[in-house]
Amino acid sequence: MNVVVIILGGLFIAERLVRQGLVMRFFARPVPAPTRVPALISIVQPVVSGDPFLPAMLAATLTARCRWPREFLWLGDEGDATCQAICADLMARHPEQAIRYVALPPAPQGYHPKTFKLANCANMARGDVICVLDDDTALTDDALERCLPYLDQPGVGLAFGLPCAANFSTIWSSLTAVLVNANSLLAYIPAAALASPVTINGAFYAMRRQTLARVGGFVGLERYLADDFAIARRVREKGFLLAQTPLLHRSRRQVVDGKHYLRLVRRWFVTPREAVLRHLAPRDAALYLGVGVLPMLFPLVAIALVFVVPTLVTVWLAVGYCALCCALVAFNNWRYLGRVMPWRAAWLLPVVLVVTPMQILAALVGPQRVRWHDNVMQIERGGTFRYVQRRRD
């Protein structure tokens, strides 16, 4: 039995080291030189109040250094007076920036609020490059210079970045941030190295205006809950490629308590069941699960083996594997994430290693109901949804 445990432990360790090698190779590659300099970049952000970091995140993107001209299009809600006041204050404090605020009525039943805003207002953007950015996410200095040149690569229709969580103000925000930072590089980059990406991280992505028009914009995608996969799928169906870029965009989502944390993580893991996997070819689904989901279960399996085969060899392998996982996350934080995770949050790494697999397993058997910005949504077959409860502004 020890031989089987040693082989399994060796495979777990090899898998983690191979993925880490792909991450290091990815960041070692130079960013391609742009061949078409954008005349104007439109940064389109659906915005909604509720998070205390909203003003800071919008302001961070406004003041981020960029060598190309930009305009900002903020898409809010008619009934969201708090968000309107925040945006008006920022517009007054940054008169040097080209900012427009558009207030829209509530999305109809079964329409995603974010995609509904994009479908109705993307044509208002004047730039030859359209960037979609979440309101809890900010671009850093020279971020666009690390991303937009990939749109000049042959066949590429959409370029997207890598998420990096930067809010450690509460224990629950810290737990969420560690979960994101421990898995984002090791999931997105190896998947893109093995095959052309089938989905994107929807917190930030960029397309040329002509490409967005050729794929039909966002109209017709409003009913899908996974808005990022919906646009990625449309781009691929029109014959374009998705490009993973080294742009790191930072998010600061405030997670106020344990209930909020569980709802948020549940949405991340429940949504792909109907909204993503059902639309993928078997090979793509196997890659999505094998690279992005299955490896997150390995730490729990390693710990479970200690109880199934309680030998010294099993204990040392489980401890060594979990220590390796934590060490690689710490290295990536230091080398690639700009040391965004403070050392005081290090103790949460082993917690995330154990808790995340349990949350994945719970999502596989739980009901298809999620909460997004205080909207309760029931996911339907194929990835559409209906509102069970609407947000009250």
CSV table of C-alpha atoms in Angstrom, one decimal:
chain,number,residue,atom,x,y,z
A,1,MET,CA,0.0,0.0,0.0
A,2,ASN,CA,2.9,2.4,0.7
A,3,VAL,CA,4.1,1.9,-2.9
A,4,VAL,CA,0.7,3.1,-4.2
A,5,VAL,CA,0.7,6.1,-1.8
A,6,ILE,CA,4.2,7.0,-2.9
A,7,ILE,CA,3.3,6.8,-6.6
A,8,LEU,CA,0.2,8.9,-6.0
A,9,GLY,CA,2.1,11.4,-4.0
A,10,GLY,CA,4.7,11.6,-6.6
A,11,LEU,CA,2.1,12.3,-9.3
A,12,PHE,CA,0.6,15.1,-7.2
A,13,ILE,CA,4.0,16.7,-6.7
A,14,ALA,CA,4.9,16.4,-10.3
A,15,GLU,CA,1.6,17.9,-11.5
A,16,ARG,CA,2.1,20.9,-9.3
A,17,LEU,CA,5.7,21.4,-10.4
A,18,VAL,CA,4.8,21.1,-14.1
A,19,ARG,CA,2.1,23.7,-13.7
A,20,GLN,CA,4.5,26.0,-11.9
A,21,GLY,CA,7.0,25.6,-14.7
A,22,LEU,CA,4.4,26.6,-17.2
A,23,VAL,CA,3.7,29.8,-15.1
A,24,MET,CA,7.4,30.7,-15.0
A,25,ARG,CA,7.8,30.1,-18.7
A,26,PHE,CA,4.7,32.3,-19.5
A,27,PHE,CA,6.0,35.3,-17.6
A,28,ALA,CA,9.5,34.9,-19.0
A,29,ARG,CA,8.2,35.5,-22.5
A,30,PRO,CA,8.5,39.2,-23.7
A,31,VAL,CA,5.3,41.1,-24.5
A,32,PRO,CA,5.0,41.4,-28.3
A,33,ALA,CA,5.5,44.8,-29.8
A,34,PRO,CA,2.2,46.5,-30.9
A,35,THR,CA,1.8,46.9,-34.6
A,36,ARG,CA,-1.4,49.0,-34.4
A,37,VAL,CA,-1.3,51.8,-31.9
A,38,PRO,CA,-4.9,52.6,-30.7
A,39,ALA,CA,-6.1,56.1,-31.4
A,40,LEU,CA,-8.5,55.8,-28.4
A,41,ILE,CA,-9.2,53.2,-25.8
A,42,SER,CA,-12.7,53.0,-24.3
A,43,ILE,CA,-12.9,51.5,-20.8
A,44,VAL,CA,-16.5,50.4,-20.3
A,45,GLN,CA,-17.5,49.6,-16.7
A,46,PRO,CA,-20.9,48.5,-15.4
A,47,VAL,CA,-21.1,50.0,-11.9
A,48,VAL,CA,-23.3,49.4,-8.9
A,49,SER,CA,-23.1,50.6,-5.3
A,50,GLY,CA,-22.7,48.4,-2.3
A,51,ASP,CA,-19.0,47.9,-2.0
A,52,PRO,CA,-17.1,50.5,0.1
A,53,PHE,CA,-14.1,50.2,-2.2
A,54,LEU,CA,-16.0,51.3,-5.3
A,55,PRO,CA,-14.7,54.9,-5.3
A,56,ALA,CA,-11.1,53.8,-4.7
A,57,MET,CA,-11.2,51.2,-7.5
A,58,LEU,CA,-12.7,53.6,-10.1
A,59,ALA,CA,-10.2,56.3,-9.1
A,60,ALA,CA,-7.2,53.9,-9.3
A,61,THR,CA,-8.0,53.1,-13.0
A,62,LEU,CA,-8.6,56.8,-13.8
A,63,THR,CA,-5.1,57.7,-12.5
A,64,ALA,CA,-3.2,54.6,-13.8
A,65,ARG,CA,-0.4,55.5,-16.2
A,66,CYS,CA,-1.1,54.7,-19.9
A,67,ARG,CA,0.7,56.0,-22.9
A,68,TRP,CA,-2.4,55.9,-25.1
A,69,PRO,CA,-5.5,58.1,-24.8
A,70,ARG,CA,-8.5,56.7,-23.0
A,71,GLU,CA,-12.1,57.4,-22.3
A,72,PHE,CA,-14.3,56.0,-19.5
A,73,LEU,CA,-17.9,54.9,-19.9
A,74,TRP,CA,-19.6,54.1,-16.5
A,75,LEU,CA,-23.0,52.2,-16.8
A,76,GLY,CA,-25.1,52.6,-13.7
A,77,ASP,CA,-28.7,52.0,-12.6
A,78,GLU,CA,-31.4,54.6,-12.6
A,79,GLY,CA,-32.4,53.8,-9.0
A,80,ASP,CA,-28.9,53.7,-7.6
A,81,ALA,CA,-28.5,57.2,-6.2
A,82,THR,CA,-25.4,56.2,-4.2
A,83,CYS,CA,-23.5,55.1,-7.3
A,84,GLN,CA,-24.6,58.2,-9.2
A,85,ALA,CA,-23.2,60.4,-6.4
A,86,ILE,CA,-19.9,58.5,-6.3
A,87,CYS,CA,-19.4,58.8,-10.0
A,88,ALA,CA,-20.4,62.5,-10.0
A,89,ASP,CA,-17.8,63.2,-7.3
A,90,LEU,CA,-15.1,61.4,-9.2
A,91,MET,CA,-15.9,63.2,-12.5
A,92,ALA,CA,-15.7,66.5,-10.6
A,93,ARG,CA,-12.3,65.6,-9.1
A,94,HIS,CA,-10.9,64.3,-12.4
A,95,PRO,CA,-11.9,66.9,-15.0
A,96,GLU,CA,-8.8,65.9,-17.1
A,97,GLN,CA,-10.4,62.5,-17.9
A,98,ALA,CA,-13.0,61.9,-20.5
A,99,ILE,CA,-15.8,60.3,-18.4
A,100,ARG,CA,-19.4,59.7,-19.2
A,101,TYR,CA,-22.0,58.2,-16.9
A,102,VAL,CA,-25.1,56.5,-18.2
A,103,ALA,CA,-28.0,55.4,-16.0
A,104,LEU,CA,-30.2,52.5,-17.3
A,105,PRO,CA,-33.5,51.0,-16.1
A,106,PRO,CA,-33.4,47.6,-14.3
A,107,ALA,CA,-32.6,44.6,-16.5
A,108,PRO,CA,-35.7,42.6,-17.5
A,109,GLN,CA,-36.5,39.3,-15.9
A,110,GLY,CA,-33.8,36.7,-16.9
A,111,TYR,CA,-31.4,39.3,-18.2
A,112,HIS,CA,-27.9,39.6,-16.7
A,113,PRO,CA,-27.5,43.2,-15.3
A,114,LYS,CA,-23.9,43.5,-16.6
A,115,THR,CA,-24.5,42.1,-20.1
A,116,PHE,CA,-27.8,44.1,-20.3
A,117,LYS,CA,-25.8,47.3,-19.8
A,118,LEU,CA,-23.1,46.3,-22.3
A,119,ALA,CA,-25.6,45.3,-24.9
A,120,ASN,CA,-27.4,48.6,-24.6
A,121,CYS,CA,-24.4,50.9,-24.3
A,122,ALA,CA,-21.3,49.4,-26.0
A,123,ASN,CA,-22.1,51.3,-29.1
A,124,MET,CA,-21.6,54.6,-27.2
A,125,ALA,CA,-17.9,53.8,-26.8
A,126,ARG,CA,-15.9,55.8,-29.3
A,127,GLY,CA,-12.6,54.0,-29.0
A,128,ASP,CA,-11.1,51.7,-31.6
A,129,VAL,CA,-10.3,49.3,-28.7
A,130,ILE,CA,-13.1,48.4,-26.3
A,131,CYS,CA,-12.1,47.2,-22.8
A,132,VAL,CA,-14.7,45.8,-20.4
A,133,LEU,CA,-13.7,46.2,-16.7
A,134,ASP,CA,-15.6,45.2,-13.5
A,135,ASP,CA,-16.2,47.9,-11.0
A,136,ASP,CA,-14.4,46.0,-8.2
A,137,THR,CA,-11.3,45.7,-10.4
A,138,ALA,CA,-8.6,48.3,-11.2
A,139,LEU,CA,-5.9,48.6,-13.8
A,140,THR,CA,-2.4,49.4,-12.7
A,141,ASP,CA,0.3,51.5,-14.4
A,142,ASP,CA,1.1,50.4,-18.0
A,143,ALA,CA,-1.5,47.5,-17.7
A,144,LEU,CA,-2.9,48.1,-21.2
A,145,GLU,CA,0.6,48.1,-22.7
A,146,ARG,CA,0.9,44.5,-21.4
A,147,CYS,CA,-2.3,43.4,-22.9
A,148,LEU,CA,-3.4,45.2,-26.1
A,149,PRO,CA,-0.4,44.1,-28.3
A,150,TYR,CA,-1.8,40.6,-28.1
A,151,LEU,CA,-4.8,41.8,-30.2
A,152,ASP,CA,-2.3,42.2,-33.1
A,153,GLN,CA,-1.4,38.5,-33.0
A,154,PRO,CA,-2.7,36.3,-35.9
A,155,GLY,CA,-6.3,35.2,-35.4
A,156,VAL,CA,-6.8,36.8,-31.9
A,157,GLY,CA,-10.1,38.5,-31.3
A,158,LEU,CA,-10.1,39.0,-27.6
A,159,ALA,CA,-7.3,39.4,-25.0
A,160,PHE,CA,-7.8,39.0,-21.3
A,161,GLY,CA,-5.8,39.3,-18.1
A,162,LEU,CA,-5.2,37.5,-14.8
A,163,PRO,CA,-7.0,38.2,-11.6
A,164,CYS,CA,-5.2,39.3,-8.5
A,165,ALA,CA,-7.1,39.9,-5.2
A,166,ALA,CA,-5.8,42.7,-3.0
A,167,ASN,CA,-8.3,43.1,-0.1
A,168,PHE,CA,-7.1,41.8,3.2
A,169,SER,CA,-9.1,44.2,5.4
A,170,THR,CA,-11.3,41.5,7.0
A,171,ILE,CA,-10.8,37.8,7.7
A,172,TRP,CA,-13.4,36.9,5.1
A,173,SER,CA,-11.9,39.2,2.5
A,174,SER,CA,-8.5,37.7,3.2
A,175,LEU,CA,-9.8,34.2,2.8
A,176,THR,CA,-11.4,35.2,-0.6
A,177,ALA,CA,-8.2,36.9,-1.7
A,178,VAL,CA,-6.0,33.9,-0.8
A,179,LEU,CA,-8.3,31.6,-2.7
A,180,VAL,CA,-8.1,33.7,-5.8
A,181,ASN,CA,-4.3,34.3,-5.6
A,182,ALA,CA,-3.5,30.7,-4.8
A,183,ASN,CA,-5.3,29.4,-7.9
A,184,SER,CA,-5.5,32.0,-10.6
A,185,LEU,CA,-2.0,31.7,-12.1
A,186,LEU,CA,-1.9,27.9,-11.7
A,187,ALA,CA,-5.2,27.5,-13.4
A,188,TYR,CA,-5.4,30.0,-16.3
A,189,ILE,CA,-1.8,29.9,-17.5
A,190,PRO,CA,-1.4,26.1,-17.8
A,191,ALA,CA,-4.8,25.7,-19.5
A,192,ALA,CA,-3.7,28.4,-22.1
A,193,ALA,CA,-0.4,26.6,-22.6
A,194,LEU,CA,-2.0,23.3,-23.4
A,195,ALA,CA,-4.7,24.5,-25.8
A,196,SER,CA,-6.3,27.7,-27.0
A,197,PRO,CA,-8.5,29.1,-24.1
A,198,VAL,CA,-12.2,28.2,-24.2
A,199,THR,CA,-13.2,30.8,-21.6
A,200,ILE,CA,-11.8,34.0,-20.0
A,201,ASN,CA,-11.7,35.9,-16.8
A,202,GLY,CA,-14.4,38.4,-17.2
A,203,ALA,CA,-13.1,41.0,-14.8
A,204,PHE,CA,-11.1,42.5,-17.7
A,205,TYR,CA,-10.9,41.9,-21.4
A,206,ALA,CA,-10.3,43.9,-24.6
A,207,MET,CA,-11.5,43.7,-28.2
A,208,ARG,CA,-11.0,45.9,-31.2
A,209,ARG,CA,-14.2,47.7,-32.3
A,210,GLN,CA,-14.2,46.0,-35.7
A,211,THR,CA,-14.0,42.6,-34.0
A,212,LEU,CA,-16.8,43.3,-31.5
A,213,ALA,CA,-19.0,44.4,-34.4
A,214,ARG,CA,-18.1,41.3,-36.5
A,215,VAL,CA,-19.2,38.9,-33.7
A,216,GLY,CA,-22.4,40.8,-33.1
A,217,GLY,CA,-21.5,42.7,-29.9
A,218,PHE,CA,-23.3,41.7,-26.7
A,219,VAL,CA,-26.8,41.6,-28.0
A,220,GLY,CA,-28.3,38.2,-27.5
A,221,LEU,CA,-26.0,37.2,-24.6
A,222,GLU,CA,-28.1,38.9,-21.9
A,223,ARG,CA,-29.8,35.7,-20.7
A,224,TYR,CA,-26.6,33.8,-19.8
A,225,LEU,CA,-25.5,33.9,-16.2
A,226,ALA,CA,-21.8,33.3,-17.1
A,227,ASP,CA,-21.3,36.6,-19.0
A,228,ASP,CA,-17.5,35.9,-19.5
A,229,PHE,CA,-18.0,32.5,-21.0
A,230,ALA,CA,-20.9,33.8,-23.2
A,231,ILE,CA,-18.7,36.4,-24.9
A,232,ALA,CA,-15.8,34.0,-25.1
A,233,ARG,CA,-18.0,31.4,-26.7
A,234,ARG,CA,-19.3,33.9,-29.3
A,235,VAL,CA,-15.8,35.1,-30.2
A,236,ARG,CA,-14.7,31.5,-30.7
A,237,GLU,CA,-17.7,30.5,-32.8
A,238,LYS,CA,-16.9,33.4,-35.1
A,239,GLY,CA,-13.5,31.9,-35.7
A,240,PHE,CA,-11.4,34.2,-33.5
A,241,LEU,CA,-8.9,33.1,-30.8
A,242,LEU,CA,-8.8,34.1,-27.1
A,243,ALA,CA,-5.4,35.3,-25.9
A,244,GLN,CA,-4.2,35.0,-22.3
A,245,THR,CA,-2.0,38.0,-21.5
A,246,PRO,CA,0.3,38.7,-18.5
A,247,LEU,CA,-1.8,41.7,-17.5
A,248,LEU,CA,-2.6,41.5,-13.8
A,249,HIS,CA,-5.7,43.3,-12.7
A,250,ARG,CA,-6.3,43.9,-9.0
A,251,SER,CA,-9.7,43.4,-7.3
A,252,ARG,CA,-10.8,44.7,-3.9
A,253,ARG,CA,-14.1,43.0,-3.1
A,254,GLN,CA,-15.3,43.5,0.4
A,255,VAL,CA,-16.5,40.3,2.0
A,256,VAL,CA,-18.3,41.2,5.2
A,257,ASP,CA,-19.0,37.9,6.9
A,258,GLY,CA,-19.0,34.2,6.6
A,259,LYS,CA,-22.4,34.1,4.9
A,260,HIS,CA,-21.2,36.5,2.3
A,261,TYR,CA,-18.0,34.5,1.7
A,262,LEU,CA,-19.9,31.2,1.3
A,263,ARG,CA,-22.4,32.8,-1.2
A,264,LEU,CA,-19.6,34.3,-3.2
A,265,VAL,CA,-17.5,31.1,-3.5
A,266,ARG,CA,-20.6,29.1,-4.1
A,267,ARG,CA,-21.5,31.2,-7.1
A,268,TRP,CA,-18.0,30.8,-8.5
A,269,PHE,CA,-18.2,27.0,-8.3
A,270,VAL,CA,-21.9,26.4,-9.1
A,271,THR,CA,-22.2,28.5,-12.2
A,272,PRO,CA,-19.9,26.4,-14.5
A,273,ARG,CA,-22.1,23.3,-14.1
A,274,GLU,CA,-24.8,24.5,-16.4
A,275,ALA,CA,-23.3,27.7,-17.8
A,276,VAL,CA,-19.9,26.4,-19.1
A,277,LEU,CA,-19.5,22.7,-19.1
A,278,ARG,CA,-22.7,21.9,-21.0
A,279,HIS,CA,-21.5,24.0,-23.9
A,280,LEU,CA,-18.0,22.5,-24.2
A,281,ALA,CA,-16.8,19.7,-26.5
A,282,PRO,CA,-15.6,16.7,-24.5
A,283,ARG,CA,-12.0,17.5,-25.1
A,284,ASP,CA,-12.4,21.1,-23.9
A,285,ALA,CA,-14.5,20.0,-20.9
A,286,ALA,CA,-11.8,17.5,-19.9
A,287,LEU,CA,-9.1,20.2,-20.1
A,288,TYR,CA,-11.3,22.7,-18.2
A,289,LEU,CA,-11.9,20.1,-15.4
A,290,GLY,CA,-8.5,18.5,-15.5
A,291,VAL,CA,-6.5,21.7,-15.3
A,292,GLY,CA,-8.8,24.2,-13.6
A,293,VAL,CA,-10.8,22.2,-11.1
A,294,LEU,CA,-9.5,18.7,-10.4
A,295,PRO,CA,-6.0,19.8,-9.0
A,296,MET,CA,-7.8,21.8,-6.4
A,297,LEU,CA,-9.1,18.6,-4.9
A,298,PHE,CA,-5.6,17.0,-4.5
A,299,PRO,CA,-4.7,18.6,-1.1
A,300,LEU,CA,-7.9,17.1,0.4
A,301,VAL,CA,-7.1,13.7,-1.2
A,302,ALA,CA,-3.6,13.8,0.2
A,303,ILE,CA,-4.9,14.6,3.7
A,304,ALA,CA,-7.7,11.9,3.4
A,305,LEU,CA,-5.0,9.3,2.6
A,306,VAL,CA,-3.5,9.9,6.0
A,307,PHE,CA,-6.7,8.6,7.6
A,308,VAL,CA,-7.2,5.8,5.0
A,309,VAL,CA,-3.5,4.6,5.1
A,310,PRO,CA,-2.2,5.9,8.5
A,311,THR,CA,1.5,5.3,8.0
A,312,LEU,CA,4.5,7.6,8.5
A,313,VAL,CA,5.1,7.6,4.7
A,314,THR,CA,1.6,8.9,4.0
A,315,VAL,CA,1.9,11.6,6.6
A,316,TRP,CA,5.2,12.9,5.2
A,317,LEU,CA,3.9,12.9,1.7
A,318,ALA,CA,0.7,14.8,2.7
A,319,VAL,CA,2.7,17.3,4.7
A,320,GLY,CA,5.3,17.7,2.0
A,321,TYR,CA,2.8,18.1,-0.8
A,322,CYS,CA,0.8,20.7,1.1
A,323,ALA,CA,4.0,22.5,2.1
A,324,LEU,CA,5.0,22.6,-1.6
A,325,CYS,CA,1.6,24.0,-2.6
A,326,CYS,CA,2.0,26.8,0.0
A,327,ALA,CA,5.6,27.5,-1.0
A,328,LEU,CA,4.7,27.9,-4.6
A,329,VAL,CA,1.8,30.3,-3.8
A,330,ALA,CA,4.3,32.4,-1.7
A,331,PHE,CA,6.8,32.4,-4.5
A,332,ASN,CA,4.2,33.5,-7.1
A,333,ASN,CA,3.0,36.2,-4.7
A,334,TRP,CA,6.6,37.5,-4.4
A,335,ARG,CA,7.6,37.1,-8.0
A,336,TYR,CA,4.5,37.8,-10.1
A,337,LEU,CA,1.7,39.3,-8.0
A,338,GLY,CA,3.6,42.2,-6.6
A,339,ARG,CA,3.7,40.9,-3.1
A,340,VAL,CA,0.0,41.7,-2.8
A,341,MET,CA,-0.6,39.1,0.0
A,342,PRO,CA,0.8,40.2,3.4
A,343,TRP,CA,2.7,37.7,5.5
A,344,ARG,CA,0.0,37.9,8.2
A,345,ALA,CA,-2.4,36.1,5.8
A,346,ALA,CA,0.0,33.2,5.2
A,347,TRP,CA,-1.8,31.0,7.8
A,348,LEU,CA,-4.8,31.1,5.6
A,349,LEU,CA,-3.1,29.2,2.8
A,350,PRO,CA,-3.4,25.7,4.4
A,351,VAL,CA,-7.0,26.6,5.3
A,352,VAL,CA,-7.8,27.4,1.7
A,353,LEU,CA,-6.1,24.1,0.5
A,354,VAL,CA,-8.5,22.1,2.7
A,355,VAL,CA,-11.7,24.1,2.6
A,356,THR,CA,-11.8,24.8,-1.2
A,357,PRO,CA,-12.2,21.1,-2.2
A,358,MET,CA,-15.1,20.8,0.2
A,359,GLN,CA,-16.7,23.9,-1.4
A,360,ILE,CA,-16.2,22.4,-4.9
A,361,LEU,CA,-17.8,19.1,-3.9
A,362,ALA,CA,-20.7,20.9,-2.2
A,363,ALA,CA,-21.3,22.9,-5.4
A,364,LEU,CA,-21.5,19.7,-7.4
A,365,VAL,CA,-24.5,18.4,-5.4
A,366,GLY,CA,-26.1,21.7,-4.2
A,367,PRO,CA,-29.1,23.5,-5.8
A,368,GLN,CA,-28.5,25.7,-8.9
A,369,ARG,CA,-29.2,29.0,-7.1
A,370,VAL,CA,-26.7,31.8,-6.6
A,371,ARG,CA,-26.6,35.4,-5.3
A,372,TRP,CA,-25.0,38.2,-7.3
A,373,HIS,CA,-25.1,41.8,-6.0
A,374,ASP,CA,-28.1,40.9,-3.8
A,375,ASN,CA,-29.9,39.4,-6.8
A,376,VAL,CA,-31.0,35.8,-6.2
A,377,MET,CA,-30.8,33.8,-9.4
A,378,GLN,CA,-32.0,30.3,-10.3
A,379,ILE,CA,-29.8,28.8,-13.0
A,380,GLU,CA,-31.7,27.0,-15.7
A,381,ARG,CA,-30.6,24.3,-18.0
A,382,GLY,CA,-28.0,25.5,-20.5
A,383,GLY,CA,-26.9,28.5,-18.4
A,384,THR,CA,-29.8,30.9,-18.6
A,385,PHE,CA,-31.4,32.0,-15.4
A,386,ARG,CA,-34.4,33.7,-13.8
A,387,TYR,CA,-34.6,36.1,-10.9
A,388,VAL,CA,-36.0,34.7,-7.7
A,389,GLN,CA,-35.3,38.0,-5.8
A,390,ARG,CA,-34.2,41.3,-7.2
A,391,ARG,CA,-31.8,43.8,-5.7
A,392,ARG,CA,-33.4,46.7,-3.9
A,393,ASP,CA,-31.5,49.9,-4.5
